[in-house]
Amino acid sequence: MKMIINGKKVDSESGLTFDVLNPATGEVIESVPKATEKDVKAAIDAAVDGQKVWAEVPVWKRAEVLYKFLDIVDANKEELAQTLCAENGKPIVEARAEIGNIKIGFSGFIEHAKHYYGSIIPQGQEQGQDANLQLVTREPIGVVACIIPFNFPCDLYDQKVAPALMMGNAAIVLPSSDNPLTLMKLTEMLVEAGVPNGVIQCLTAPGSVKSTAVTDPRVHLVTLTGSTEVGIDTAKLAAANLTHTALELGGNDAFIVLEDGDVDLAVEEMIWGRMYNTGQVCCASKRFLVHNSLKEEFAQKAVERIKQLKVSMPSDESSQVGCLISEKAAIKVEKEVEKTVEQGGKIVLGGKRNGAFYEPTVIVDVPKTADVAVDMEIFGPVVPIIGFDTDEEAIEIANKSIFGLSSCVFSRDQKRAFKVASKMEAGGAVINGASFFRAFEMPFGGWKHSGIGTEGVFSTFDEMTLSKTIVLKNIL
């Protein structure tokens, strides 16, 4: 496949390529261009010019173009799902669901854009302003660099590209090198739908080359989803030009089961909130804080329930758990589980790796001082169980982490659950459900080292626009 720069399918100026592998089989799916700094600069050149053209297009016409894109996606949805499954390693059923989300996400941003109004500060609101009218508008921020991770590439494409385009910006898509193919196809479809040259582009670039877009002063916003380490480095680079950043970063979300919690419900939500996408979810529940009176029951039922899941090749129609994004990622999970055992945990299920596959794993007797109980984010299907005696102790353990993306609590007492949820230091808290909860409408983002800013129909337009006040002085 080729990159999209200035509306055209192109190779890298260097002529170099790299292979995209199927993580489940190790087979090469496709070769893609290896972008250089010169390629990124060319894309920014085109974006600057294209954005000026696109900003003049009325919102309703932008909406027509993006709705045409959705029609093209719908006509090719199975091909897109198969591509996503092959390059990502997620079960085909989950891949189809993610492709289905494109319509939900884009439609939400399209329709909200039609009702994203400015405001007026009337005359006389404060002393000395009796004759002045102030019009507050929202203007496009300009060129937006969209740095997208491997785990939910299409969902994050929706969250970044749709609002950028609807607000009159140009978007430069920089996908993960592990699985760029689906996003390359989606970008081709946007061009086919009528998005002007330079307004939407996609470059397959190594991480070091991506930073070219972050440091270029002609890029006005960097929206990134990724690890906290990468986010901090990106923020430092962007700061040199005071470039706006929106960073959705790591998480080590606490899953709290109080002594009056419904264990059966909690176990089912654990399956949803930890096994989905083979545990590679930023807001997945990753620390399972279970009251000591329920700890044994929860562990036993968790093991029984996980054993019912089918772990198989992602392309298998009945697969429920696939592989990780790469063997390297699986090795990292393997080492983190070994460390947790060294620090006192005991494996009662799983704990073995085969290439990029890592078995769903349950670890009991994890002390609250273990790394995984605090800041070690295991990006895989691992359930470490940590005991506690009081609500206050559970909250203390949950809040000890540098992360604060999402959280959850299980209790039959809604008042008690709400009190715990309100005390957890995180951008989201789910009551009687796993922390893995992200609707397109909600403002999604983290506290502390889990990020800066939020994404979602509720709030992204504020990130992707600039406020301007036009004063009609002495108009009245």
Tab-separated table of C-alpha atoms in Angstrom:
chain	number	residue	atom	x	y	z
A	1	MET	CA	0.000	0.000	0.000
A	2	LYS	CA	0.984	3.629	-0.363
A	3	MET	CA	0.739	6.702	1.814
A	4	ILE	CA	-1.676	9.539	1.120
A	5	ILE	CA	0.033	12.923	0.757
A	6	ASN	CA	-1.766	15.872	-0.847
A	7	GLY	CA	-4.545	13.650	-2.172
A	8	LYS	CA	-2.212	11.222	-3.948
A	9	LYS	CA	-1.001	7.697	-3.212
A	10	VAL	CA	2.768	7.960	-2.839
A	11	ASP	CA	5.864	6.055	-1.793
A	12	SER	CA	8.411	7.439	0.624
A	13	GLU	CA	10.843	9.839	-0.979
A	14	SER	CA	13.594	7.459	0.160
A	15	GLY	CA	11.980	4.478	-1.550
A	16	LEU	CA	12.301	2.476	1.690
A	17	THR	CA	9.512	0.240	2.997
A	18	PHE	CA	8.772	-1.934	6.008
A	19	ASP	CA	6.602	-5.008	6.442
A	20	VAL	CA	3.334	-5.219	8.350
A	21	LEU	CA	3.029	-8.640	9.974
A	22	ASN	CA	0.095	-10.746	11.074
A	23	PRO	CA	0.987	-11.118	14.784
A	24	ALA	CA	-0.859	-14.421	15.072
A	25	THR	CA	1.063	-16.135	12.257
A	26	GLY	CA	4.151	-14.005	11.715
A	27	GLU	CA	3.332	-13.775	8.023
A	28	VAL	CA	3.842	-10.569	6.039
A	29	ILE	CA	0.496	-8.993	5.117
A	30	GLU	CA	1.750	-5.988	3.197
A	31	SER	CA	4.695	-3.665	2.755
A	32	VAL	CA	4.237	0.059	3.315
A	33	PRO	CA	6.425	3.129	2.738
A	34	LYS	CA	8.831	4.116	5.478
A	35	ALA	CA	8.200	7.840	5.719
A	36	THR	CA	11.037	10.278	6.238
A	37	GLU	CA	11.172	13.764	7.727
A	38	LYS	CA	10.983	15.101	4.182
A	39	ASP	CA	7.701	13.223	3.643
A	40	VAL	CA	6.260	14.687	6.833
A	41	LYS	CA	7.298	18.188	5.787
A	42	ALA	CA	5.609	17.668	2.407
A	43	ALA	CA	2.425	16.589	4.162
A	44	ILE	CA	2.495	19.673	6.382
A	45	ASP	CA	3.032	21.895	3.328
A	46	ALA	CA	-0.070	20.384	1.742
A	47	ALA	CA	-2.053	20.555	4.978
A	48	VAL	CA	-1.403	24.273	5.421
A	49	ASP	CA	-2.754	25.017	1.940
A	50	GLY	CA	-5.591	22.500	2.087
A	51	GLN	CA	-6.840	23.680	5.457
A	52	LYS	CA	-7.426	27.193	4.144
A	53	VAL	CA	-9.630	25.789	1.388
A	54	TRP	CA	-11.522	23.415	3.685
A	55	ALA	CA	-12.184	26.102	6.302
A	56	GLU	CA	-14.222	28.002	3.704
A	57	VAL	CA	-16.493	25.011	3.070
A	58	PRO	CA	-19.787	25.373	5.000
A	59	VAL	CA	-20.418	22.902	7.790
A	60	TRP	CA	-23.346	21.317	5.948
A	61	LYS	CA	-21.148	20.596	2.934
A	62	ARG	CA	-18.438	19.091	5.124
A	63	ALA	CA	-21.148	16.885	6.593
A	64	GLU	CA	-22.206	15.716	3.125
A	65	VAL	CA	-18.637	14.688	2.324
A	66	LEU	CA	-18.243	12.727	5.554
A	67	TYR	CA	-21.615	11.017	5.126
A	68	LYS	CA	-20.474	9.937	1.653
A	69	PHE	CA	-17.375	8.517	3.335
A	70	LEU	CA	-19.606	6.497	5.659
A	71	ASP	CA	-21.422	5.043	2.661
A	72	ILE	CA	-18.071	3.943	1.196
A	73	VAL	CA	-17.070	2.402	4.534
A	74	ASP	CA	-20.344	0.509	4.720
A	75	ALA	CA	-19.820	-0.923	1.237
A	76	ASN	CA	-16.368	-2.185	2.262
A	77	LYS	CA	-16.960	-3.053	5.921
A	78	GLU	CA	-16.076	-6.749	5.712
A	79	GLU	CA	-12.816	-6.077	3.880
A	80	LEU	CA	-11.928	-3.466	6.507
A	81	ALA	CA	-12.772	-5.859	9.342
A	82	GLN	CA	-10.672	-8.649	7.868
A	83	THR	CA	-7.737	-6.263	7.422
A	84	LEU	CA	-8.046	-5.024	10.996
A	85	CYS	CA	-8.259	-8.580	12.353
A	86	ALA	CA	-5.211	-9.711	10.380
A	87	GLU	CA	-2.913	-6.819	11.287
A	88	ASN	CA	-4.115	-6.306	14.852
A	89	GLY	CA	-4.661	-9.839	16.164
A	90	LYS	CA	-8.060	-9.059	17.682
A	91	PRO	CA	-10.876	-11.583	17.155
A	92	ILE	CA	-12.806	-11.022	13.930
A	93	VAL	CA	-16.028	-10.411	15.875
A	94	GLU	CA	-14.342	-7.534	17.725
A	95	ALA	CA	-12.853	-6.221	14.482
A	96	ARG	CA	-16.323	-6.073	12.897
A	97	ALA	CA	-17.619	-4.214	15.948
A	98	GLU	CA	-14.856	-1.633	15.670
A	99	ILE	CA	-15.576	-1.059	11.985
A	100	GLY	CA	-19.251	-0.693	12.917
A	101	ASN	CA	-18.275	2.047	15.372
A	102	ILE	CA	-17.058	4.248	12.521
A	103	LYS	CA	-20.630	5.159	11.610
A	104	ILE	CA	-21.556	5.828	15.242
A	105	GLY	CA	-18.505	7.994	15.900
A	106	PHE	CA	-18.467	10.002	12.686
A	107	SER	CA	-22.250	10.555	12.772
A	108	GLY	CA	-22.043	11.864	16.333
A	109	PHE	CA	-19.413	14.450	15.441
A	110	ILE	CA	-21.123	15.368	12.163
A	111	GLU	CA	-24.461	16.074	13.809
A	112	HIS	CA	-22.961	17.896	16.780
A	113	ALA	CA	-21.041	20.170	14.407
A	114	LYS	CA	-24.336	21.340	12.937
A	115	HIS	CA	-25.322	22.608	16.394
A	116	TYR	CA	-21.974	23.839	17.677
A	117	TYR	CA	-22.825	27.520	17.963
A	118	GLY	CA	-21.007	30.613	19.056
A	119	SER	CA	-22.401	32.885	21.743
A	120	ILE	CA	-23.138	36.530	22.461
A	121	ILE	CA	-22.304	38.599	25.508
A	122	PRO	CA	-25.075	41.213	25.451
A	123	GLN	CA	-24.557	44.852	26.197
A	124	GLY	CA	-24.751	45.948	29.811
A	125	GLN	CA	-23.539	42.704	31.404
A	126	GLU	CA	-20.947	44.693	33.321
A	127	GLN	CA	-20.338	48.315	34.173
A	128	GLY	CA	-18.900	50.275	31.261
A	129	GLN	CA	-20.177	47.840	28.593
A	130	ASP	CA	-23.638	49.367	28.034
A	131	ALA	CA	-23.049	50.123	24.338
A	132	ASN	CA	-20.825	47.176	23.393
A	133	LEU	CA	-21.823	43.797	21.922
A	134	GLN	CA	-19.344	40.913	22.101
A	135	LEU	CA	-19.613	38.001	19.648
A	136	VAL	CA	-17.739	34.851	20.732
A	137	THR	CA	-16.941	32.445	17.889
A	138	ARG	CA	-15.006	29.183	17.541
A	139	GLU	CA	-12.480	29.070	14.701
A	140	PRO	CA	-10.499	26.105	13.274
A	141	ILE	CA	-7.253	25.526	15.117
A	142	GLY	CA	-5.476	24.725	11.831
A	143	VAL	CA	-3.341	21.636	11.159
A	144	VAL	CA	-3.897	18.681	13.475
A	145	ALA	CA	-1.415	15.812	13.851
A	146	CYS	CA	-3.315	12.657	14.851
A	147	ILE	CA	-1.007	10.087	16.460
A	148	ILE	CA	-2.992	6.864	16.742
A	149	PRO	CA	-2.095	3.697	18.712
A	150	PHE	CA	-2.375	0.055	17.705
A	151	ASN	CA	-5.050	-1.182	20.084
A	152	PHE	CA	-8.186	0.556	18.746
A	153	PRO	CA	-6.959	2.269	15.564
A	154	CYS	CA	-10.371	2.835	13.987
A	155	ASP	CA	-12.087	3.998	17.181
A	156	LEU	CA	-9.316	6.549	17.726
A	157	TYR	CA	-9.404	7.558	14.060
A	158	ASP	CA	-13.088	8.368	14.617
A	159	GLN	CA	-12.342	10.345	17.773
A	160	LYS	CA	-9.617	12.452	16.162
A	161	VAL	CA	-10.233	12.750	12.426
A	162	ALA	CA	-14.010	13.299	12.425
A	163	PRO	CA	-13.976	16.353	14.750
A	164	ALA	CA	-10.839	17.753	13.133
A	165	LEU	CA	-12.458	17.729	9.691
A	166	MET	CA	-15.880	18.923	10.820
A	167	MET	CA	-14.287	21.944	12.507
A	168	GLY	CA	-12.505	22.958	9.294
A	169	ASN	CA	-9.056	21.679	10.187
A	170	ALA	CA	-6.611	19.569	8.191
A	171	ALA	CA	-5.635	16.216	9.715
A	172	ILE	CA	-2.359	14.347	9.300
A	173	VAL	CA	-2.840	10.744	10.415
A	174	LEU	CA	0.192	8.972	11.897
A	175	PRO	CA	-0.814	5.371	12.677
A	176	SER	CA	1.126	2.764	14.598
A	177	SER	CA	3.768	1.026	12.508
A	178	ASP	CA	2.464	-2.308	13.810
A	179	ASN	CA	-0.916	-2.007	12.086
A	180	PRO	CA	-1.363	0.977	9.742
A	181	LEU	CA	-3.250	-0.773	6.922
A	182	THR	CA	-6.854	-0.209	8.000
A	183	LEU	CA	-6.253	3.490	8.618
A	184	MET	CA	-4.532	3.841	5.257
A	185	LYS	CA	-7.648	2.384	3.635
A	186	LEU	CA	-9.953	4.693	5.596
A	187	THR	CA	-7.912	7.711	4.518
A	188	GLU	CA	-8.153	6.618	0.887
A	189	MET	CA	-11.939	6.452	1.351
A	190	LEU	CA	-12.081	10.000	2.726
A	191	VAL	CA	-10.200	11.225	-0.334
A	192	GLU	CA	-12.599	9.262	-2.544
A	193	ALA	CA	-15.532	10.872	-0.714
A	194	GLY	CA	-14.314	14.338	-1.685
A	195	VAL	CA	-12.115	15.643	1.113
A	196	PRO	CA	-9.823	18.152	-0.677
A	197	ASN	CA	-6.125	17.587	-1.276
A	198	GLY	CA	-4.020	18.093	1.824
A	199	VAL	CA	-6.960	18.100	4.226
A	200	ILE	CA	-6.628	14.424	5.143
A	201	GLN	CA	-3.320	12.593	4.838
A	202	CYS	CA	-1.829	9.381	6.199
A	203	LEU	CA	1.876	8.671	6.661
A	204	THR	CA	3.477	5.441	7.807
A	205	ALA	CA	6.379	6.778	9.823
A	206	PRO	CA	8.707	5.385	12.511
A	207	GLY	CA	8.307	6.936	15.953
A	208	SER	CA	11.357	9.156	15.592
A	209	VAL	CA	9.993	10.571	12.327
A	210	LYS	CA	6.566	11.241	13.834
A	211	SER	CA	8.219	13.823	16.066
A	212	THR	CA	8.807	15.957	12.964
A	213	ALA	CA	5.084	16.747	12.992
A	214	VAL	CA	5.222	17.560	16.708
A	215	THR	CA	8.086	20.057	16.389
A	216	ASP	CA	6.924	21.828	13.221
A	217	PRO	CA	5.416	25.219	14.182
A	218	ARG	CA	2.871	24.899	11.359
A	219	VAL	CA	1.160	22.080	13.266
A	220	HIS	CA	-1.278	23.661	15.691
A	221	LEU	CA	-2.535	20.656	17.662
A	222	VAL	CA	-1.063	17.246	18.427
A	223	THR	CA	-3.698	14.773	19.546
A	224	LEU	CA	-2.073	11.586	20.758
A	225	THR	CA	-3.237	8.373	22.325
A	226	GLY	CA	-0.415	6.241	23.662
A	227	SER	CA	1.808	5.506	26.626
A	228	THR	CA	2.500	8.052	29.329
A	229	GLU	CA	6.205	8.013	28.474
A	230	VAL	CA	5.526	8.904	24.839
A	231	GLY	CA	2.968	11.489	25.910
A	232	ILE	CA	5.417	13.282	28.189
A	233	ASP	CA	8.093	13.299	25.487
A	234	THR	CA	5.554	14.660	23.005
A	235	ALA	CA	4.461	17.406	25.388
A	236	LYS	CA	8.067	18.486	25.871
A	237	LEU	CA	8.649	18.720	22.122
A	238	ALA	CA	5.375	20.554	21.509
A	239	ALA	CA	6.114	23.060	24.256
A	240	ALA	CA	8.940	24.609	22.240
A	241	ASN	CA	6.336	26.133	19.886
A	242	LEU	CA	3.495	26.309	22.430
A	243	THR	CA	1.714	23.758	20.229
A	244	HIS	CA	-1.592	22.615	21.689
A	245	THR	CA	-1.684	19.007	22.873
A	246	ALA	CA	-4.462	16.577	23.741
A	247	LEU	CA	-2.981	13.478	25.352
A	248	GLU	CA	-4.862	10.303	26.272
A	249	LEU	CA	-2.261	8.151	27.989
A	250	GLY	CA	-1.788	5.086	30.166
A	251	GLY	CA	-3.929	3.707	32.923
A	252	ASN	CA	-3.812	1.153	35.713
A	253	ASP	CA	-7.476	1.216	36.520
A	254	ALA	CA	-8.793	-0.063	39.841
A	255	PHE	CA	-11.682	-2.565	39.908
A	256	ILE	CA	-13.123	-2.510	43.440
A	257	VAL	CA	-15.524	-5.148	44.792
A	258	LEU	CA	-16.891	-4.151	48.211
A	259	GLU	CA	-18.071	-6.855	50.627
A	260	ASP	CA	-21.700	-6.317	49.552
A	261	GLY	CA	-20.821	-6.468	45.843
A	262	ASP	CA	-22.409	-8.941	43.431
A	263	VAL	CA	-19.546	-11.353	42.706
A	264	ASP	CA	-21.237	-12.992	39.734
A	265	LEU	CA	-21.826	-9.592	38.124
A	266	ALA	CA	-18.268	-8.543	38.901
A	267	VAL	CA	-16.867	-11.667	37.252
A	268	GLU	CA	-18.899	-11.095	34.085
A	269	GLU	CA	-17.742	-7.494	33.955
A	270	MET	CA	-14.175	-8.700	34.477
A	271	ILE	CA	-14.529	-10.775	31.308
A	272	TRP	CA	-15.737	-7.728	29.378
A	273	GLY	CA	-13.386	-5.263	31.005
A	274	ARG	CA	-10.175	-7.300	30.964
A	275	MET	CA	-10.336	-9.954	28.254
A	276	TYR	CA	-11.657	-7.714	25.447
A	277	ASN	CA	-8.981	-6.984	22.827
A	278	THR	CA	-6.811	-9.463	24.741
A	279	GLY	CA	-6.483	-6.950	27.563
A	280	GLN	CA	-4.882	-4.281	25.383
A	281	VAL	CA	-7.155	-1.456	26.512
A	282	CYS	CA	-6.024	1.793	28.131
A	283	CYS	CA	-9.061	1.959	30.419
A	284	ALA	CA	-9.253	-1.784	31.041
A	285	SER	CA	-9.594	-2.849	34.664
A	286	LYS	CA	-6.038	-3.846	35.604
A	287	ARG	CA	-5.960	-3.975	39.417
A	288	PHE	CA	-8.685	-6.132	40.996
A	289	LEU	CA	-9.241	-4.943	44.540
A	290	VAL	CA	-11.577	-7.467	46.163
A	291	HIS	CA	-12.765	-7.425	49.776
A	292	ASN	CA	-11.012	-10.157	51.730
A	293	SER	CA	-14.317	-11.853	52.535
A	294	LEU	CA	-15.014	-12.301	48.786
A	295	LYS	CA	-11.484	-12.715	47.473
A	296	GLU	CA	-11.498	-16.525	47.298
A	297	GLU	CA	-14.964	-16.694	45.732
A	298	PHE	CA	-14.100	-14.080	43.128
A	299	ALA	CA	-10.856	-15.840	42.182
A	300	GLN	CA	-12.541	-19.230	41.891
A	301	LYS	CA	-15.381	-17.923	39.732
A	302	ALA	CA	-12.990	-15.842	37.631
A	303	VAL	CA	-10.933	-18.937	36.841
A	304	GLU	CA	-14.045	-20.977	35.985
A	305	ARG	CA	-15.423	-18.258	33.742
A	306	ILE	CA	-12.148	-17.554	31.919
A	307	LYS	CA	-11.734	-21.269	31.198
A	308	GLN	CA	-14.931	-21.053	29.140
A	309	LEU	CA	-13.393	-18.530	26.746
A	310	LYS	CA	-12.066	-19.742	23.425
A	311	VAL	CA	-8.513	-18.614	22.797
A	312	SER	CA	-7.720	-19.167	19.140
A	313	MET	CA	-6.554	-17.618	15.891
A	314	PRO	CA	-8.167	-14.178	15.540
A	315	SER	CA	-9.669	-15.100	12.160
A	316	ASP	CA	-11.641	-17.931	13.783
A	317	GLU	CA	-15.296	-16.864	13.832
A	318	SER	CA	-15.710	-18.292	17.344
A	319	SER	CA	-12.533	-16.757	18.787
A	320	GLN	CA	-13.070	-14.784	21.995
A	321	VAL	CA	-9.443	-14.038	22.875
A	322	GLY	CA	-6.794	-13.487	20.217
A	323	CYS	CA	-3.134	-12.609	20.405
A	324	LEU	CA	-1.253	-9.501	21.421
A	325	ILE	CA	-0.060	-6.982	18.853
A	326	SER	CA	3.382	-8.621	18.679
A	327	GLU	CA	5.595	-11.237	20.271
A	328	LYS	CA	7.557	-8.371	21.814
A	329	ALA	CA	4.397	-7.197	23.591
A	330	ALA	CA	3.679	-10.722	24.828
A	331	ILE	CA	7.220	-11.072	26.177
A	332	LYS	CA	6.740	-7.825	28.107
A	333	VAL	CA	3.538	-9.177	29.686
A	334	GLU	CA	5.342	-12.431	30.498
A	335	LYS	CA	8.092	-10.562	32.350
A	336	GLU	CA	5.585	-8.415	34.254
A	337	VAL	CA	3.691	-11.496	35.415
A	338	GLU	CA	6.963	-13.091	36.538
A	339	LYS	CA	7.776	-9.950	38.515
A	340	THR	CA	4.347	-10.014	40.169
A	341	VAL	CA	4.968	-13.613	41.257
A	342	GLU	CA	8.380	-12.655	42.597
A	343	GLN	CA	6.681	-9.948	44.663
A	344	GLY	CA	4.278	-12.405	46.308
A	345	GLY	CA	1.572	-13.258	43.777
A	346	LYS	CA	0.507	-16.819	42.962
A	347	ILE	CA	-0.659	-17.879	39.480
A	348	VAL	CA	-3.831	-20.013	39.617
A	349	LEU	CA	-4.582	-19.890	35.891
A	350	GLY	CA	-2.514	-19.304	32.765
A	351	GLY	CA	0.866	-17.646	32.901
A	352	LYS	CA	2.284	-19.087	29.687
A	353	ARG	CA	3.244	-17.502	26.379
A	354	ASN	CA	3.328	-18.905	22.852
A	355	GLY	CA	4.685	-16.371	20.383
A	356	ALA	CA	2.361	-13.357	20.438
A	357	PHE	CA	-0.281	-15.323	22.369
A	358	TYR	CA	-0.392	-14.966	26.147
A	359	GLU	CA	-2.808	-17.104	28.126
A	360	PRO	CA	-5.516	-15.376	30.150
A	361	THR	CA	-3.991	-15.341	33.612
A	362	VAL	CA	-5.275	-14.998	37.175
A	363	ILE	CA	-2.882	-14.114	39.997
A	364	VAL	CA	-3.985	-14.267	43.642
A	365	ASP	CA	-2.374	-13.099	46.905
A	366	VAL	CA	-0.928	-10.012	45.243
A	367	PRO	CA	0.288	-7.650	47.980
A	368	LYS	CA	-0.784	-4.028	47.809
A	369	THR	CA	2.900	-3.072	47.683
A	370	ALA	CA	3.538	-5.009	44.441
A	371	ASP	CA	4.342	-2.977	41.338
A	372	VAL	CA	1.167	-4.124	39.581
A	373	ALA	CA	-0.890	-2.861	42.532
A	374	VAL	CA	0.464	0.635	41.960
A	375	ASP	CA	1.970	1.754	38.645
A	376	MET	CA	2.890	-1.291	36.535
A	377	GLU	CA	0.361	-1.329	33.695
A	378	ILE	CA	0.111	-4.880	32.314
A	379	PHE	CA	-1.195	-4.574	28.746
A	380	GLY	CA	-2.567	-8.077	28.408
A	381	PRO	CA	-5.245	-10.507	29.702
A	382	VAL	CA	-4.005	-10.648	33.291
A	383	VAL	CA	-6.159	-10.447	36.445
A	384	PRO	CA	-4.095	-9.618	39.576
A	385	ILE	CA	-6.262	-9.867	42.718
A	386	ILE	CA	-5.450	-7.682	45.727
A	387	GLY	CA	-7.312	-7.930	49.024
A	388	PHE	CA	-8.541	-5.153	51.324
A	389	ASP	CA	-10.587	-4.820	54.517
A	390	THR	CA	-12.279	-1.398	54.411
A	391	ASP	CA	-13.651	1.024	51.834
A	392	GLU	CA	-11.035	3.533	52.899
A	393	GLU	CA	-8.215	1.029	52.308
A	394	ALA	CA	-9.544	0.228	48.829
A	395	ILE	CA	-9.683	3.922	47.941
A	396	GLU	CA	-6.168	4.417	49.302
A	397	ILE	CA	-4.788	1.577	47.151
A	398	ALA	CA	-6.660	2.818	44.090
A	399	ASN	CA	-5.407	6.388	44.435
A	400	LYS	CA	-1.789	5.494	45.191
A	401	SER	CA	-1.070	5.098	41.460
A	402	ILE	CA	0.312	7.875	39.273
A	403	PHE	CA	-2.431	6.926	36.807
A	404	GLY	CA	-6.050	8.037	36.868
A	405	LEU	CA	-7.784	7.121	33.628
A	406	SER	CA	-10.880	5.234	34.731
A	407	SER	CA	-12.103	3.153	37.681
A	408	CYS	CA	-15.058	1.136	38.929
A	409	VAL	CA	-16.743	-0.122	42.088
A	410	PHE	CA	-19.240	-2.903	42.803
A	411	SER	CA	-21.760	-2.619	45.629
A	412	ARG	CA	-25.469	-3.316	46.114
A	413	ASP	CA	-25.674	-0.026	48.030
A	414	GLN	CA	-25.779	2.726	45.391
A	415	LYS	CA	-25.128	5.465	47.942
A	416	ARG	CA	-22.036	3.671	49.202
A	417	ALA	CA	-20.835	2.949	45.664
A	418	PHE	CA	-21.296	6.586	44.673
A	419	LYS	CA	-19.272	7.711	47.686
A	420	VAL	CA	-16.373	5.431	46.702
A	421	ALA	CA	-16.613	6.433	43.031
A	422	SER	CA	-16.529	10.114	43.930
A	423	LYS	CA	-13.331	9.638	45.928
A	424	MET	CA	-11.387	7.805	43.230
A	425	GLU	CA	-8.858	10.038	41.462
A	426	ALA	CA	-9.700	9.229	37.863
A	427	GLY	CA	-11.346	10.772	34.829
A	428	GLY	CA	-14.156	8.244	34.952
A	429	ALA	CA	-15.815	5.947	37.468
A	430	VAL	CA	-18.291	3.176	36.656
A	431	ILE	CA	-20.668	1.808	39.278
A	432	ASN	CA	-21.397	-1.930	38.989
A	433	GLY	CA	-19.548	-2.212	35.697
A	434	ALA	CA	-15.955	-2.548	34.523
A	435	SER	CA	-13.820	0.553	34.042
A	436	PHE	CA	-13.695	-0.282	30.313
A	437	PHE	CA	-16.447	2.151	29.365
A	438	ARG	CA	-16.167	4.687	26.593
A	439	ALA	CA	-19.147	6.076	24.725
A	440	PHE	CA	-18.512	8.460	21.820
A	441	GLU	CA	-20.655	11.144	23.451
A	442	MET	CA	-18.824	11.285	26.797
A	443	PRO	CA	-15.752	13.394	27.587
A	444	PHE	CA	-13.051	10.734	27.940
A	445	GLY	CA	-9.705	11.541	29.494
A	446	GLY	CA	-7.576	10.948	32.534
A	447	TRP	CA	-6.226	12.617	35.615
A	448	LYS	CA	-2.613	12.713	36.768
A	449	HIS	CA	-0.271	10.831	34.400
A	450	SER	CA	-3.176	9.494	32.379
A	451	GLY	CA	-3.411	12.532	30.175
A	452	ILE	CA	-4.310	16.104	29.340
A	453	GLY	CA	-7.634	17.090	27.791
A	454	THR	CA	-10.615	14.959	26.819
A	455	GLU	CA	-12.068	13.367	23.700
A	456	GLY	CA	-15.683	12.797	22.727
A	457	VAL	CA	-18.614	14.518	21.101
A	458	PHE	CA	-19.185	16.389	24.382
A	459	SER	CA	-15.792	18.096	24.384
A	460	THR	CA	-13.446	17.472	21.428
A	461	PHE	CA	-14.620	20.481	19.415
A	462	ASP	CA	-13.312	22.703	22.216
A	463	GLU	CA	-9.883	21.071	21.797
A	464	MET	CA	-9.940	21.449	18.006
A	465	THR	CA	-10.956	25.113	17.813
A	466	LEU	CA	-9.797	28.504	19.043
A	467	SER	CA	-11.993	31.070	20.718
A	468	LYS	CA	-12.308	34.508	19.101
A	469	THR	CA	-14.232	37.484	20.439
A	470	ILE	CA	-15.392	40.097	17.935
A	471	VAL	CA	-16.427	43.321	19.653
A	472	LEU	CA	-18.982	45.671	18.154
A	473	LYS	CA	-17.987	48.728	20.109
A	474	ASN	CA	-20.559	51.470	20.675
A	475	ILE	CA	-23.000	49.582	18.458
A	476	LEU	CA	-25.946	50.473	20.682
